[in-house]
Amino acid sequence: MTLDDVIANAALLWLGAAILLGAAELMVPGVFLVFLAIAAAITGLAVFALPVLPLSAQLVAFALWSVVSILIGKRWYHDYPVATADPLLNDRGARLIGELVTVVTPIIQGEGRVKVGDGEWIAIGADAAAGERVRVTAIRDGKLVVTPQIMLD
């Protein structure tokens, strides 16, 4: 095996790593491996262009291109956020604002518990008896801020 064969194989290994990282990105949720795939592809192309690049330089190039591609990606997603049909998907507390809930443990001196779905949350607000319906108006420190529900006839 000649030096040219080793260098060509190194470049192909980097490009293969780029393909594997790109494929892994498709199988794993998130948007991170694609930046490593880009860095591996650039490193592979650099090895083709600079055939005498030692392994240590290749690894440094991969690390630097990884950082650069991640920073560019971070900036890209900041400038062009991904639109979503449900912006509160991962913010359960914010999704509860406006909901009617039932007091489970009486709210006395500003604190009690309310039933939300099949769970309970700590609630703060005006005193309310167990079984009363209250409306969630905000979230503060992981607690639901509630106000009495005014019944209209």
GROMACS .gro file of C-alpha atoms in nm:
model
  153
    1MET     CA    1   0.000   0.000   0.000
    2THR     CA    2   0.148   0.333  -0.105
    3LEU     CA    3   0.119   0.670   0.063
    4ASP     CA    4  -0.127   0.777  -0.207
    5ASP     CA    5  -0.350   0.481  -0.121
    6VAL     CA    6  -0.346   0.570   0.249
    7ILE     CA    7  -0.427   0.933   0.174
    8ALA     CA    8  -0.707   0.840  -0.066
    9ASN     CA    9  -0.846   0.599   0.192
   10ALA     CA   10  -0.829   0.869   0.462
   11ALA     CA   11  -1.028   1.105   0.242
   12LEU     CA   12  -1.280   0.832   0.166
   13LEU     CA   13  -1.305   0.751   0.538
   14TRP     CA   14  -1.386   1.114   0.615
   15LEU     CA   15  -1.645   1.126   0.338
   16GLY     CA   16  -1.789   0.794   0.460
   17ALA     CA   17  -1.809   0.936   0.811
   18ALA     CA   18  -1.993   1.237   0.667
   19ILE     CA   19  -2.246   1.007   0.499
   20LEU     CA   20  -2.292   0.801   0.816
   21LEU     CA   21  -2.341   1.113   1.028
   22GLY     CA   22  -2.589   1.249   0.775
   23ALA     CA   23  -2.782   0.920   0.780
   24ALA     CA   24  -2.776   0.916   1.160
   25GLU     CA   25  -2.922   1.267   1.160
   26LEU     CA   26  -3.221   1.133   0.967
   27MET     CA   27  -3.277   0.859   1.226
   28VAL     CA   28  -3.218   1.064   1.541
   29PRO     CA   29  -3.440   1.360   1.631
   30GLY     CA   30  -3.265   1.692   1.655
   31VAL     CA   31  -3.041   1.897   1.432
   32PHE     CA   32  -2.688   1.837   1.550
   33LEU     CA   33  -2.524   1.551   1.362
   34VAL     CA   34  -2.571   1.731   1.032
   35PHE     CA   35  -2.313   1.990   1.141
   36LEU     CA   36  -2.062   1.716   1.222
   37ALA     CA   37  -2.139   1.558   0.885
   38ILE     CA   38  -2.058   1.888   0.715
   39ALA     CA   39  -1.732   1.914   0.909
   40ALA     CA   40  -1.637   1.556   0.814
   41ALA     CA   41  -1.714   1.626   0.447
   42ILE     CA   42  -1.502   1.941   0.446
   43THR     CA   43  -1.220   1.752   0.617
   44GLY     CA   44  -1.246   1.475   0.355
   45LEU     CA   45  -1.226   1.729   0.074
   46ALA     CA   46  -0.930   1.894   0.245
   47VAL     CA   47  -0.749   1.558   0.258
   48PHE     CA   48  -0.812   1.513  -0.115
   49ALA     CA   49  -0.679   1.866  -0.182
   50LEU     CA   50  -0.384   1.841   0.061
   51PRO     CA   51  -0.272   1.481   0.035
   52VAL     CA   52   0.013   1.515   0.287
   53LEU     CA   53  -0.212   1.636   0.569
   54PRO     CA   54  -0.117   1.433   0.879
   55LEU     CA   55  -0.382   1.265   1.092
   56SER     CA   56  -0.334   1.518   1.375
   57ALA     CA   57  -0.400   1.804   1.133
   58GLN     CA   58  -0.705   1.620   1.000
   59LEU     CA   59  -0.846   1.584   1.350
   60VAL     CA   60  -0.780   1.951   1.427
   61ALA     CA   61  -0.945   2.049   1.097
   62PHE     CA   62  -1.246   1.833   1.181
   63ALA     CA   63  -1.274   1.991   1.527
   64LEU     CA   64  -1.245   2.345   1.390
   65TRP     CA   65  -1.493   2.284   1.108
   66SER     CA   66  -1.731   2.125   1.361
   67VAL     CA   67  -1.723   2.440   1.574
   68VAL     CA   68  -1.762   2.665   1.269
   69SER     CA   69  -2.053   2.466   1.125
   70ILE     CA   70  -2.230   2.450   1.463
   71LEU     CA   71  -2.194   2.827   1.511
   72ILE     CA   72  -2.321   2.893   1.158
   73GLY     CA   73  -2.612   2.654   1.219
   74LYS     CA   74  -2.695   2.817   1.551
   75ARG     CA   75  -2.698   3.158   1.388
   76TRP     CA   76  -2.909   3.025   1.099
   77TYR     CA   77  -3.175   2.882   1.331
   78HIS     CA   78  -3.175   3.204   1.532
   79ASP     CA   79  -3.229   3.416   1.219
   80TYR     CA   80  -3.471   3.173   1.052
   81PRO     CA   81  -3.665   2.991   1.327
   82VAL     CA   82  -3.861   2.683   1.233
   83ALA     CA   83  -4.231   2.763   1.220
   84THR     CA   84  -4.454   2.537   1.425
   85ALA     CA   85  -4.827   2.485   1.445
   86ASP     CA   86  -4.802   2.447   1.824
   87PRO     CA   87  -4.546   2.685   1.977
   88LEU     CA   88  -4.643   2.577   2.331
   89LEU     CA   89  -4.587   2.207   2.261
   90ASN     CA   90  -4.307   2.169   2.514
   91ASP     CA   91  -4.434   2.427   2.763
   92ARG     CA   92  -4.705   2.245   2.955
   93GLY     CA   93  -4.751   2.523   3.208
   94ALA     CA   94  -4.810   2.788   2.942
   95ARG     CA   95  -5.062   2.558   2.773
   96LEU     CA   96  -5.269   2.560   3.093
   97ILE     CA   97  -5.324   2.936   3.100
   98GLY     CA   98  -5.694   3.003   3.055
   99GLU     CA   99  -5.799   2.648   3.153
  100LEU     CA  100  -6.062   2.575   3.415
  101VAL     CA  101  -5.936   2.341   3.687
  102THR     CA  102  -6.084   2.195   4.005
  103VAL     CA  103  -5.950   2.268   4.352
  104VAL     CA  104  -5.849   1.941   4.521
  105THR     CA  105  -5.682   2.069   4.836
  106PRO     CA  106  -5.845   2.394   4.954
  107ILE     CA  107  -5.653   2.708   4.872
  108ILE     CA  108  -5.593   2.855   5.216
  109GLN     CA  109  -5.374   3.159   5.280
  110GLY     CA  110  -5.294   3.170   4.910
  111GLU     CA  111  -5.182   2.810   4.844
  112GLY     CA  112  -5.347   2.475   4.771
  113ARG     CA  113  -5.367   2.209   4.499
  114VAL     CA  114  -5.573   2.180   4.182
  115LYS     CA  115  -5.651   1.887   3.954
  116VAL     CA  116  -5.527   1.923   3.598
  117GLY     CA  117  -5.612   1.627   3.377
  118ASP     CA  118  -5.504   1.322   3.574
  119GLY     CA  119  -5.247   1.507   3.786
  120GLU     CA  120  -5.230   1.773   4.051
  121TRP     CA  121  -5.045   2.104   4.058
  122ILE     CA  122  -4.968   2.345   4.338
  123ALA     CA  123  -5.190   2.650   4.299
  124ILE     CA  124  -5.162   2.998   4.441
  125GLY     CA  125  -5.436   3.256   4.450
  126ALA     CA  126  -5.744   3.365   4.639
  127ASP     CA  127  -5.882   3.122   4.897
  128ALA     CA  128  -6.109   2.858   4.743
  129ALA     CA  129  -6.281   2.547   4.878
  130ALA     CA  130  -6.221   2.194   4.752
  131GLY     CA  131  -6.438   2.119   4.449
  132GLU     CA  132  -6.449   2.482   4.335
  133ARG     CA  133  -6.363   2.560   3.974
  134VAL     CA  134  -6.087   2.817   3.919
  135ARG     CA  135  -5.920   2.955   3.610
  136VAL     CA  136  -5.543   2.939   3.552
  137THR     CA  137  -5.418   3.292   3.478
  138ALA     CA  138  -5.039   3.248   3.494
  139ILE     CA  139  -4.747   3.029   3.597
  140ARG     CA  140  -4.509   3.149   3.867
  141ASP     CA  141  -4.215   2.939   3.991
  142GLY     CA  142  -4.379   2.618   3.869
  143LYS     CA  143  -4.706   2.695   4.047
  144LEU     CA  144  -5.038   2.775   3.882
  145VAL     CA  145  -5.176   3.120   3.958
  146VAL     CA  146  -5.553   3.081   3.974
  147THR     CA  147  -5.854   3.310   4.011
  148PRO     CA  148  -6.210   3.216   4.107
  149GLN     CA  149  -6.435   3.125   3.816
  150ILE     CA  150  -6.730   3.362   3.802
  151MET     CA  151  -7.044   3.170   3.716
  152LEU     CA  152  -7.277   3.348   3.474
  153ASP     CA  153  -7.641   3.238   3.458
   0.00000   0.00000   0.00000
